[in-house]
Amino acid sequence: MDQRLAAFGAARGDLLALSPVYFGWRERILCEGAPSRAGQRLAVTDDVYAELSPFPHGSQPVSFGSTLVPGTRVRLLPAEDPDPSRPLAHDTCESYRLSFPQGDAREVAAILNAVGLLPATVAARKLRVLVPGGLGGALAVEPRRVGTMLEARFTTDGYPLDVLKVAGAVDEYAFGAQVIALANLPHGAENAAPYIKRLTFLSAPAARQMMTMLLNGELVGGDLGQELLDASYAATSFDPASTCRLCARQFHPRWLPHERGSTHPRWEVCPRCLEAMYKDGVPARARASLKELAELARLLGHVPTANWRERLEDETHDFDLYVRLVRQSWRVAPSAWYKAAYGSWFQALVASGVLAAGDLRRAVGYRTIAADGHLCLSLGERTIDDWLHTHEIPHTREPSYPGSRYRADWLVNGRLVEYFGLSGVPEYDAKSEAKRLVAGAAGIPLVEITPADLADWEASQVRVATELGVCLSR
């Protein structure tokens, strides 16, 4: 066993006693799990796992993840020492924390239900968590957007530790065990609307403080001001102030205990600069500029989807490129503006020159031409084909599987390559499994790439190149 795991249990026994759910999972993982690169891992189902990992500065959350998506989307945090001098600090009780891109809603629901943490469903591609609603009923709530992610925190009893929108309601929010109707606030829904809009940029503790102030009639006038936003980041930070690499302001990174020590470049950018990615009325973003859209595609290195902002943090860990992408996000209008101006996101891509006029929108994905002239049936396929072309890796499109009617996407260095772009669709998964069996029977290596790989392509491309037995030229 990792000695850090054992040392944590010996040193933090007082807090473990206040964390019965966390303690139960911890003991189960240590007893039944196996060593992993991150610590100790327990397979809960074929696709879902629970992992105990020693994080920098001593934190050890239980992380729940899926083999179908990269990264951890759900964490169980143990109780923390109360600190009266930090009234906005994160809650001291044990809690679940969800943090994920919108595209992973189905996988997160599968994790929550498989492990039995919180009952969850997906409707219209949105995650809905069922929480106690009083009178023995249940209430569906939706995580809120925080930066590029969707986030929510819950007690282990299932009550929200965040201010979460009630699913299907226009102006109702769940706040702990109560439902808040904005119209019933002391100064009404119209006064509350500007404050609620700022939920996107507040930590869970600061969001609760804001709602408490609204309930007490302490916020009037329509402008939350920068103070509470800054306090949100300072309150959940466990480290000294940093200097933003974009605007040179002093700020507190919004680190939670399990995130401390992260080297992702977003921790060097202040909340004001990140907020400008989404804020309406940014001077540099006065219209749906085709030039700026084309520049975005150039920086990304692939065709951007309409929800590209949600994946920005997964695009790169290179600071210089991340800064250029954040700056470019200030100049690129919201996707809805392009849809209004050009009829659709696809037509905007064509008008900007990112896609060729001959490319076609299909029922699922796009038919488009790659840089080397190959016909591709999705933007994902084009991204991979362009990557092969850029690195001068010889490749053949749509080779046949031996003795079968199936075709792969590429043949590279004697290996078949598949982009399984619709993973999770039962019929598609059945066909994918059939292809694996045919390739295995023929003794031909099959290299698989998924949308989750493309979301973190900077890291995934190294794995793909290794499996292909090729070197990246540049």
mmCIF file of N, CA, C and O in Angstrom, residues 380-381 383-385 387-388 409-410 416-423 428 436 446-455 457 460-461 463-465 467-468:
data_model
loop_
_atom_site.group_PDB
_atom_site.id
_atom_site.type_symbol
_atom_site.label_atom_id
_atom_site.label_comp_id
_atom_site.label_asym_id
_atom_site.label_seq_id
_atom_site.Cartn_x
_atom_site.Cartn_y
_atom_site.Cartn_z
ATOM 1 N N GLY A 380 -14.516 14.759 -36.208
ATOM 2 C CA GLY A 380 -13.514 13.986 -35.487
ATOM 3 C C GLY A 380 -12.583 13.254 -36.435
ATOM 4 O O GLY A 380 -11.361 13.238 -36.251
ATOM 5 N N GLU A 381 -13.168 12.614 -37.463
ATOM 6 C CA GLU A 381 -12.344 11.927 -38.461
ATOM 7 C C GLU A 381 -11.407 12.914 -39.153
ATOM 8 O O GLU A 381 -10.240 12.613 -39.398
ATOM 9 N N THR A 383 -10.191 15.692 -37.957
ATOM 10 C CA THR A 383 -9.137 16.082 -37.018
ATOM 11 C C THR A 383 -8.019 15.046 -36.997
ATOM 12 O O THR A 383 -6.834 15.392 -37.025
ATOM 13 N N ILE A 384 -8.383 13.775 -36.968
ATOM 14 C CA ILE A 384 -7.377 12.703 -36.924
ATOM 15 C C ILE A 384 -6.636 12.611 -38.250
ATOM 16 O O ILE A 384 -5.407 12.469 -38.289
ATOM 17 N N ASP A 385 -7.368 12.702 -39.361
ATOM 18 C CA ASP A 385 -6.728 12.628 -40.674
ATOM 19 C C ASP A 385 -5.759 13.784 -40.869
ATOM 20 O O ASP A 385 -4.640 13.602 -41.375
ATOM 21 N N TRP A 387 -4.226 15.330 -38.495
ATOM 22 C CA TRP A 387 -3.091 15.060 -37.605
ATOM 23 C C TRP A 387 -2.101 14.104 -38.278
ATOM 24 O O TRP A 387 -0.886 14.325 -38.235
ATOM 25 N N LEU A 388 -2.612 13.058 -38.896
ATOM 26 C CA LEU A 388 -1.741 12.121 -39.609
ATOM 27 C C LEU A 388 -0.991 12.828 -40.732
ATOM 28 O O LEU A 388 0.216 12.618 -40.938
ATOM 29 N N ASP A 409 -11.368 2.940 -40.393
ATOM 30 C CA ASP A 409 -11.220 4.326 -40.849
ATOM 31 C C ASP A 409 -9.883 4.556 -41.538
ATOM 32 O O ASP A 409 -9.813 5.277 -42.536
ATOM 33 N N TRP A 410 -8.813 3.930 -41.007
ATOM 34 C CA TRP A 410 -7.489 4.094 -41.612
ATOM 35 C C TRP A 410 -6.680 2.806 -41.443
ATOM 36 O O TRP A 410 -6.952 1.987 -40.557
ATOM 37 N N LEU A 416 -4.895 -1.289 -38.055
ATOM 38 C CA LEU A 416 -6.186 -0.683 -38.349
ATOM 39 C C LEU A 416 -6.487 0.379 -37.298
ATOM 40 O O LEU A 416 -6.196 0.182 -36.112
ATOM 41 N N VAL A 417 -7.056 1.480 -37.725
ATOM 42 C CA VAL A 417 -7.364 2.582 -36.818
ATOM 43 C C VAL A 417 -8.849 2.909 -36.946
ATOM 44 O O VAL A 417 -9.373 3.064 -38.054
ATOM 45 N N GLU A 418 -9.509 3.018 -35.798
ATOM 46 C CA GLU A 418 -10.937 3.343 -35.776
ATOM 47 C C GLU A 418 -11.182 4.575 -34.910
ATOM 48 O O GLU A 418 -10.647 4.682 -33.798
ATOM 49 N N TYR A 419 -12.002 5.487 -35.429
ATOM 50 C CA TYR A 419 -12.520 6.578 -34.607
ATOM 51 C C TYR A 419 -13.949 6.214 -34.234
ATOM 52 O O TYR A 419 -14.856 6.291 -35.056
ATOM 53 N N PHE A 420 -14.137 5.750 -33.007
ATOM 54 C CA PHE A 420 -15.460 5.335 -32.539
ATOM 55 C C PHE A 420 -16.195 6.571 -32.007
ATOM 56 O O PHE A 420 -16.265 6.820 -30.802
ATOM 57 N N GLY A 421 -16.738 7.357 -32.934
ATOM 58 C CA GLY A 421 -17.315 8.645 -32.602
ATOM 59 C C GLY A 421 -18.665 8.601 -31.933
ATOM 60 O O GLY A 421 -19.127 9.601 -31.399
ATOM 61 N N LEU A 422 -19.350 7.440 -31.974
ATOM 62 C CA LEU A 422 -20.684 7.345 -31.374
ATOM 63 C C LEU A 422 -20.711 6.334 -30.234
ATOM 64 O O LEU A 422 -21.730 5.681 -29.993
ATOM 65 N N SER A 423 -19.594 6.202 -29.542
ATOM 66 C CA SER A 423 -19.539 5.274 -28.412
ATOM 67 C C SER A 423 -20.646 5.587 -27.421
ATOM 68 O O SER A 423 -20.896 6.750 -27.102
ATOM 69 N N TYR A 428 -24.245 0.941 -32.277
ATOM 70 C CA TYR A 428 -22.899 1.306 -32.697
ATOM 71 C C TYR A 428 -21.854 0.528 -31.901
ATOM 72 O O TYR A 428 -20.864 0.030 -32.460
ATOM 73 N N ARG A 436 -13.718 -5.465 -33.322
ATOM 74 C CA ARG A 436 -12.618 -5.892 -32.451
ATOM 75 C C ARG A 436 -12.382 -7.393 -32.583
ATOM 76 O O ARG A 436 -11.235 -7.859 -32.621
ATOM 77 N N LEU A 446 -5.571 -3.269 -33.513
ATOM 78 C CA LEU A 446 -6.611 -2.267 -33.728
ATOM 79 C C LEU A 446 -6.377 -1.112 -32.752
ATOM 80 O O LEU A 446 -6.385 -1.304 -31.536
ATOM 81 N N VAL A 447 -6.160 0.063 -33.292
ATOM 82 C CA VAL A 447 -5.948 1.264 -32.485
ATOM 83 C C VAL A 447 -7.262 2.035 -32.439
ATOM 84 O O VAL A 447 -7.799 2.418 -33.481
ATOM 85 N N GLU A 448 -7.774 2.263 -31.220
ATOM 86 C CA GLU A 448 -9.076 2.910 -31.056
ATOM 87 C C GLU A 448 -8.919 4.341 -30.547
ATOM 88 O O GLU A 448 -8.121 4.611 -29.658
ATOM 89 N N ILE A 449 -9.709 5.233 -31.143
ATOM 90 C CA ILE A 449 -9.741 6.636 -30.726
ATOM 91 C C ILE A 449 -11.196 7.016 -30.500
ATOM 92 O O ILE A 449 -12.074 6.635 -31.282
ATOM 93 N N THR A 450 -11.476 7.738 -29.427
ATOM 94 C CA THR A 450 -12.838 8.131 -29.072
ATOM 95 C C THR A 450 -12.931 9.652 -28.962
ATOM 96 O O THR A 450 -11.905 10.343 -28.912
ATOM 97 N N PRO A 451 -14.150 10.202 -28.904
ATOM 98 C CA PRO A 451 -14.283 11.650 -28.674
ATOM 99 C C PRO A 451 -13.600 12.109 -27.401
ATOM 100 O O PRO A 451 -13.091 13.233 -27.334
ATOM 101 N N ALA A 452 -13.590 11.251 -26.377
ATOM 102 C CA ALA A 452 -12.907 11.614 -25.128
ATOM 103 C C ALA A 452 -11.410 11.801 -25.372
ATOM 104 O O ALA A 452 -10.772 12.660 -24.753
ATOM 105 N N ASP A 453 -10.830 10.998 -26.264
ATOM 106 C CA ASP A 453 -9.415 11.165 -26.607
ATOM 107 C C ASP A 453 -9.179 12.508 -27.290
ATOM 108 O O ASP A 453 -8.200 13.209 -27.009
ATOM 109 N N LEU A 454 -10.075 12.873 -28.202
ATOM 110 C CA LEU A 454 -9.911 14.152 -28.910
ATOM 111 C C LEU A 454 -10.059 15.328 -27.963
ATOM 112 O O LEU A 454 -9.447 16.377 -28.170
ATOM 113 N N ALA A 455 -10.875 15.168 -26.912
ATOM 114 C CA ALA A 455 -11.050 16.251 -25.945
ATOM 115 C C ALA A 455 -9.761 16.542 -25.194
ATOM 116 O O ALA A 455 -9.561 17.655 -24.705
ATOM 117 N N TRP A 457 -6.529 15.751 -26.616
ATOM 118 C CA TRP A 457 -5.682 15.208 -27.682
ATOM 119 C C TRP A 457 -4.202 15.426 -27.421
ATOM 120 O O TRP A 457 -3.372 14.629 -27.856
ATOM 121 N N SER A 460 -3.508 12.396 -25.508
ATOM 122 C CA SER A 460 -3.918 11.167 -26.187
ATOM 123 C C SER A 460 -3.076 10.879 -27.420
ATOM 124 O O SER A 460 -2.835 9.714 -27.761
ATOM 125 N N GLN A 461 -2.615 11.920 -28.110
ATOM 126 C CA GLN A 461 -1.864 11.688 -29.340
ATOM 127 C C GLN A 461 -0.563 10.931 -29.079
ATOM 128 O O GLN A 461 -0.083 10.178 -29.943
ATOM 129 N N ARG A 463 -0.200 8.546 -26.804
ATOM 130 C CA ARG A 463 -0.618 7.142 -26.705
ATOM 131 C C ARG A 463 -0.910 6.564 -28.069
ATOM 132 O O ARG A 463 -0.487 5.448 -28.404
ATOM 133 N N VAL A 464 -1.611 7.318 -28.922
ATOM 134 C CA VAL A 464 -1.960 6.828 -30.263
ATOM 135 C C VAL A 464 -0.704 6.604 -31.098
ATOM 136 O O VAL A 464 -0.564 5.578 -31.774
ATOM 137 N N ALA A 465 0.224 7.561 -31.057
ATOM 138 C CA ALA A 465 1.464 7.413 -31.831
ATOM 139 C C ALA A 465 2.244 6.187 -31.373
ATOM 140 O O ALA A 465 2.819 5.449 -32.203
ATOM 141 N N GLU A 467 0.997 3.412 -29.996
ATOM 142 C CA GLU A 467 0.302 2.209 -30.463
ATOM 143 C C GLU A 467 0.473 2.012 -31.965
ATOM 144 O O GLU A 467 0.447 0.881 -32.458
ATOM 145 N N LEU A 468 0.618 3.133 -32.695
ATOM 146 C CA LEU A 468 0.825 3.024 -34.147
ATOM 147 C C LEU A 468 2.267 2.681 -34.486
ATOM 148 O O LEU A 468 2.570 2.322 -35.627
#
